[in-house]
Structures are given as structure tokens and as C-alpha cells.
Short mmCIF file of C-alpha atoms in Angstrom, two decimals:
data_model
loop_
_atom_site.label_atom_id
_atom_site.label_comp_id
_atom_site.label_asym_id
_atom_site.label_seq_id
_atom_site.Cartn_x
_atom_site.Cartn_y
_atom_site.Cartn_z
CA ALA C 42 158.46 125.11 -62.65
CA ALA C 43 158.62 127.33 -59.79
CA ILE C 44 155.29 128.12 -57.68
CA GLY C 45 155.82 131.65 -56.65
CA PRO C 46 154.08 132.71 -53.24
CA ARG C 47 150.43 132.87 -52.92
CA ARG C 48 148.16 135.76 -54.20
CA ARG C 49 145.41 136.03 -51.77
CA ALA C 50 141.96 136.44 -53.87
CA LEU C 51 139.52 139.69 -53.83
CA PRO C 52 136.52 139.62 -52.04
CA THR C 53 133.46 138.21 -54.44
CA ASN C 54 129.97 138.59 -54.46
CA LEU C 55 127.30 136.70 -54.98
CA LEU C 56 127.18 136.25 -58.82
CA GLY C 57 131.44 135.40 -58.70
CA ARG C 58 132.54 137.84 -59.76
CA PRO C 59 134.90 141.53 -57.79
CA PRO C 60 132.66 143.37 -56.62
CA PRO C 61 132.72 147.30 -58.19
CA TRP C 62 135.17 149.09 -55.82
CA PRO C 63 139.00 148.75 -54.90
CA GLY C 64 138.82 148.11 -51.54
CA GLY C 65 135.82 145.39 -51.15
CA LEU C 66 132.81 146.23 -49.11
CA HIS C 67 135.44 147.17 -45.99
CA ASP C 68 136.47 150.81 -48.36
CA LEU C 69 132.90 150.96 -49.80
CA SER C 70 132.17 151.01 -45.70
CA ARG C 71 134.44 153.46 -44.49
CA GLN C 72 133.46 156.09 -47.87
CA LEU C 73 129.53 156.08 -47.05
CA ALA C 74 130.11 157.48 -43.01
CA ARG C 75 132.74 159.47 -44.95
CA ARG C 76 130.36 160.83 -46.39
CA ALA C 77 128.16 161.04 -44.57
CA GLY C 78 129.95 162.80 -41.58
CA GLN C 79 129.14 159.70 -39.26
CA PRO C 80 132.04 157.67 -37.25
CA TRP C 81 132.87 154.01 -38.80
CA ARG C 82 133.59 150.98 -37.46
CA ALA C 83 134.30 147.68 -38.36
CA ALA C 84 131.27 145.26 -37.56
CA GLY C 85 134.27 141.64 -37.78
CA ARG C 86 136.46 140.80 -40.32
CA TRP C 87 137.58 139.45 -44.21
CA ALA C 88 136.73 135.52 -43.36
CA GLY C 89 135.01 133.81 -46.79
CA ALA C 90 132.11 136.72 -46.28
CA PRO C 91 132.72 140.11 -45.36
CA ALA C 92 131.18 141.20 -42.22
CA LEU C 93 131.97 144.84 -42.61
CA CYS C 94 128.69 148.22 -41.94
CA ALA C 95 129.28 151.47 -41.24
CA CYS C 96 127.39 152.56 -38.56
CA ARG C 97 126.23 155.46 -37.70
CA ALA C 98 125.96 157.07 -33.97
CA LYS C 99 122.72 157.95 -32.49
CA PRO C 100 122.17 161.22 -33.84
CA ALA C 101 122.84 163.83 -30.45
CA MET C 102 119.45 165.92 -29.30
CA LEU C 103 120.52 169.55 -28.72
CA GLY C 104 122.66 170.38 -25.81
CA GLU C 105 123.72 166.25 -26.16
CA THR C 106 127.37 166.30 -26.20
CA ASN C 107 128.54 162.91 -28.96
CA PRO C 108 131.28 161.85 -28.63
CA GLY C 109 131.57 159.90 -32.27
CA THR C 110 130.91 163.13 -34.17
CA ALA C 111 132.11 166.35 -35.51
CA ARG C 112 133.15 168.71 -32.02
CA GLU C 113 130.23 170.49 -31.10
CA GLY C 114 131.22 174.05 -31.05
CA GLY C 115 133.38 176.30 -31.72
CA ARG C 116 136.88 177.13 -31.83
CA MET C 117 137.18 178.01 -27.55
CA VAL C 118 137.60 181.57 -28.70
CA ARG C 119 140.58 183.60 -27.01
CA PHE C 120 140.52 186.94 -27.50
CA THR C 121 142.17 191.03 -25.25
CA ILE C 122 140.23 193.65 -25.02
CA THR C 123 142.64 197.06 -23.40
CA HIS C 124 141.58 200.31 -22.51
CA GLU C 125 143.07 203.28 -21.01
CA ILE C 126 141.53 204.25 -17.50
CA GLU C 127 142.07 207.69 -16.30
CA CYS C 128 143.75 206.99 -12.98
CA ASP C 129 146.71 204.98 -11.03
CA GLU C 130 146.56 201.28 -10.25
CA ASP C 131 145.58 201.36 -6.41
CA THR C 132 143.06 204.22 -7.48
CA PHE C 133 141.77 201.63 -10.01
CA TRP C 134 141.52 198.42 -8.08
CA LYS C 135 139.40 200.57 -5.60
CA VAL C 136 137.33 200.97 -8.31
CA PHE C 137 137.39 197.78 -9.88
CA PHE C 138 136.09 196.07 -5.72
CA ASP C 139 134.11 199.30 -4.72
CA ARG C 140 130.09 197.72 -4.41
CA THR C 141 128.10 201.21 -5.31
CA PHE C 142 130.62 201.79 -8.74
CA ASN C 143 129.71 198.00 -9.65
CA ASP C 144 125.38 197.81 -8.94
CA ARG C 145 126.10 200.84 -10.92
CA LEU C 146 128.42 199.38 -13.46
CA TYR C 147 125.61 196.47 -14.36
CA ARG C 148 122.81 197.60 -13.46
CA GLY C 149 123.16 200.60 -15.16
CA ALA C 150 125.36 201.13 -18.16
CA LEU C 151 124.94 197.57 -18.51
CA GLY C 152 121.47 197.51 -18.25
CA PHE C 153 121.66 194.29 -16.05
CA PRO C 154 117.57 192.92 -14.51
CA GLU C 155 119.41 191.93 -12.33
CA PHE C 156 123.20 192.29 -10.33
CA GLN C 157 124.34 191.25 -7.18
CA VAL C 158 127.82 190.90 -5.30
CA LEU C 159 127.17 187.75 -3.08
CA GLU C 160 130.16 186.90 -1.07
CA GLN C 161 133.26 189.00 -0.98
CA THR C 162 136.70 188.87 1.59
CA GLU C 163 139.53 190.37 1.59
CA THR C 164 143.23 189.90 3.17
CA ASP C 165 146.95 191.37 2.73
CA THR C 166 147.14 188.50 -0.63
CA GLN C 167 143.70 188.59 -2.44
CA ILE C 168 139.94 189.76 -2.48
CA THR C 169 138.23 186.72 -3.51
CA ARG C 170 134.61 187.94 -4.75
CA ARG C 171 131.70 185.52 -5.77
CA ALA C 172 128.45 187.37 -8.06
CA VAL C 173 125.47 187.08 -9.61
CA GLY C 174 124.53 188.15 -12.39
CA MET C 175 120.72 188.06 -14.98
CA PRO C 176 122.48 190.58 -18.25
CA LYS C 177 120.83 192.16 -20.45
CA MET C 178 120.84 189.16 -23.81
CA ASN C 179 120.38 190.26 -27.66
CA LEU C 180 120.67 186.60 -28.66
CA PRO C 181 120.10 185.05 -32.11
CA GLY C 182 116.67 183.50 -32.14
CA PRO C 183 118.31 180.08 -32.05
CA VAL C 184 120.73 181.00 -29.13
CA MET C 185 117.74 182.81 -27.00
CA LYS C 186 116.16 179.46 -27.22
CA VAL C 187 118.88 177.45 -25.82
CA LEU C 188 119.69 179.69 -22.48
CA GLY C 189 116.32 180.81 -22.23
CA PRO C 190 114.25 183.82 -20.74
CA GLY C 191 115.67 183.42 -17.37
CA PHE C 192 120.16 183.05 -17.71
CA ARG C 193 122.05 183.69 -15.29
CA TYR C 194 125.27 183.46 -14.19
CA THR C 195 127.41 183.25 -11.12
CA GLU C 196 131.29 184.60 -11.64
CA GLU C 197 133.95 183.48 -9.04
CA GLY C 198 137.31 185.37 -8.70
CA THR C 199 140.58 185.98 -7.15
CA PHE C 200 142.49 188.88 -7.15
CA ASP C 201 145.76 188.46 -6.21
CA ARG C 202 147.39 191.52 -5.02
CA ALA C 203 151.12 191.21 -5.61
CA GLN C 204 150.17 190.15 -8.92
CA ARG C 205 147.38 192.62 -9.46
CA ILE C 206 146.15 190.22 -11.58
CA PHE C 207 142.03 189.66 -11.38
CA ARG C 208 140.66 186.11 -12.53
CA TRP C 209 137.58 184.93 -12.64
CA ARG C 210 135.62 181.73 -13.83
CA MET C 211 131.81 182.23 -15.25
CA THR C 212 128.54 179.86 -14.41
CA PRO C 213 125.91 179.68 -15.70
CA SER C 214 122.78 178.90 -14.66
CA VAL C 215 121.73 176.14 -17.96
CA LEU C 216 123.76 174.16 -20.05
CA ALA C 217 127.29 174.61 -17.81
CA ASP C 218 128.70 171.44 -18.11
CA LYS C 219 128.78 172.83 -21.56
CA LEU C 220 129.63 176.28 -21.54
CA ARG C 221 132.51 177.64 -20.22
CA GLN C 222 133.77 181.49 -19.66
CA GLU C 223 136.96 182.68 -18.06
CA GLY C 224 139.22 185.38 -17.79
CA THR C 225 141.28 187.70 -16.49
CA VAL C 226 141.84 190.66 -16.53
CA ARG C 227 145.61 193.01 -15.46
CA THR C 228 146.66 196.72 -14.91
CA GLU C 229 149.98 198.42 -16.57
CA SER C 230 151.32 201.35 -15.49
CA LEU C 231 150.83 204.62 -18.37
CA GLY C 232 151.64 207.13 -16.62
CA PRO C 233 150.52 209.33 -13.47
CA GLY C 234 146.84 209.71 -12.95
CA ARG C 235 146.86 206.77 -16.37
CA VAL C 236 146.73 202.33 -17.37
CA ARG C 237 145.95 200.49 -19.47
CA ARG C 238 143.60 198.36 -18.78
CA ILE C 239 143.85 194.14 -20.62
CA ALA C 240 141.42 191.80 -20.51
CA GLU C 241 141.68 188.01 -21.44
CA LEU C 242 139.23 186.60 -22.32
CA MET C 243 138.73 183.04 -23.06
CA VAL C 244 134.73 181.06 -24.84
CA GLU C 245 133.87 177.94 -25.24
CA ALA C 246 130.61 176.69 -25.76
CA ARG C 247 130.87 172.55 -26.75
CA VAL C 248 127.10 172.60 -27.78
CA LEU C 249 126.08 170.17 -31.69
CA GLY C 250 124.62 172.74 -34.27
CA LEU C 251 125.10 176.32 -32.23
CA GLY C 252 128.46 176.39 -30.59
CA GLY C 253 130.11 178.46 -33.58
CA LEU C 254 126.68 181.14 -32.88
CA MET C 255 126.56 181.02 -29.77
CA GLU C 256 131.28 181.84 -29.47
CA SER C 257 130.42 184.59 -31.51
CA SER C 258 127.43 186.37 -29.94
CA ALA C 259 128.98 185.60 -26.29
CA GLU C 260 131.96 187.32 -28.07
CA ARG C 261 130.37 190.21 -29.39
CA GLN C 262 128.51 190.47 -26.48
CA LEU C 263 131.42 190.85 -23.54
CA ARG C 264 133.39 193.23 -26.24
CA GLU C 265 130.68 196.02 -26.37
CA GLY C 266 130.03 195.24 -22.23
CA TRP C 267 133.16 195.59 -21.73
CA ASP C 268 133.89 198.91 -23.68
CA THR C 269 130.38 200.07 -22.49
CA SER C 270 132.64 199.81 -18.59
CA ALA C 271 135.71 201.61 -19.21
CA VAL C 272 133.58 204.16 -20.76
CA PHE C 273 131.31 204.38 -17.86
CA MET C 274 134.76 203.32 -15.23
CA ASN C 275 136.43 207.16 -16.44
CA GLN C 276 132.99 209.00 -15.92
CA TYR C 277 132.43 207.88 -12.52
CA LEU C 278 136.38 208.56 -11.92
CA ARG C 279 135.22 212.09 -12.97
CA GLN C 280 132.83 212.44 -11.45
CA GLN C 281 134.53 211.59 -7.83
CA GLN C 282 137.76 213.72 -8.53
CA GLY C 283 134.77 216.28 -8.83
CA SER C 284 135.93 216.98 -12.64
CA PRO C 285 133.52 217.96 -16.06
#
């Protein structure tokens, strides 16, 4: 009689019986790893007796990156905030870089305990600025605990005169390799004496267990801050023009 192709024998346990799971220990280890939320990797291959296991990754400490686990942060928040400002584009950018205006905006309207423009240089094509600030913190307790009471940031930005766009990036005083915040500011003319200020922002926090909360908290504070700055800038412009 013809002999068909030889079938591979299923792995058995110590009693000589097939295991109760379809894929043997190989499949079981995957299932256990999936339930535990941990990465799976093989420690061997079938060779008589299996040598596979679900290897759990070392739990990450708060603020540490563990590439084997789920993503530490939220979703990398991107959003746009627009406001109408009561001036033309040239006046807007002149005020935007005015040191007196910025000191009153940050220390006064925004309530920063500390703010200082460290360096500002101008050429025919661009303006570069570097500033440090200690923002007024209104964040959830777990986020405040991570950032600490002395949280500060350094902002570095460049204004392209031809494109009329300011690009900036913030470097925090803590978790600088895990917190990312940057954006652009540009203007569109709305006619004589009015412009639309457009701020496009991005926030990312790659912190295990707190990334999403930190991103949503930062977005909320940024939206409130930009809203406040628009109101203050219009008031400042009216005062400079002698209007009530």
C-alpha cells in the first residue's frame, strides 16, 4: 500500500498526552504575554520538548522608556489656535518682539513668576530669540509631582521675515528627552488694521503612565494662555494708540 506523507507529531506533556491548548506551549506563551500586556519572544524552538516562555519586560520606572512595552505617551497632540488682532501685520510683528510688551504679557497677564529674554538678534532676513520662563502651573497633582515646583523652560525661535512665520521649540528643565513642545506663529491680513494670528502647536509627552494626561493638560494650558495673550495684545495696542 502507498504510504502518504509523514505527519508531524504534536508535542506532548510528561504523561504522553497532547497539551490542552491548540498551539502547544508556543501558543500558550503568546496568550499569557498578551494578557499580561508584555512583549513575547521565543527562548528556543520545538526540538523534542519545547523551550519557549513568555518573557516579561522589566517594569519601567516613572519617566523611563521601555521600548518593549506599549507606547509611553498619548497621541502627540497637534492643534491650531486662531485669534483676530487689531493691527496690521507689520505692527503685529513689531509688538510681538517688543521686550516691554513681552515682559508685561508674561509677568502680568499670564502670571509667570519669572520670564526673561536672554538673547534677541535681528538681521535683514530673520529675527532669532531665546527666552527662559517659569510658567504659572495649574496642572493635575500627578503631573505636578513629576515636573516639580521649580519647572522652567527655554524657548528658542526664529522669525522668517519673508514668510512672516515664527518657528519655536521649548526645552523643559526636566525630562528634556521625553517632553516635546514646538510650534509656529503666522499672520494673515484681514484688511486694514486687522490680522488673523494663527498658532499651530504640537505637544508630546513620552512618560510611562502619564503621557496622555500630561499632553491634555499642556494643551488646555496652552489654549488658555493663547486666549489670554490675544485679549492682552488687543488691549495693549489700543493703549498705544490712545484708544479706550
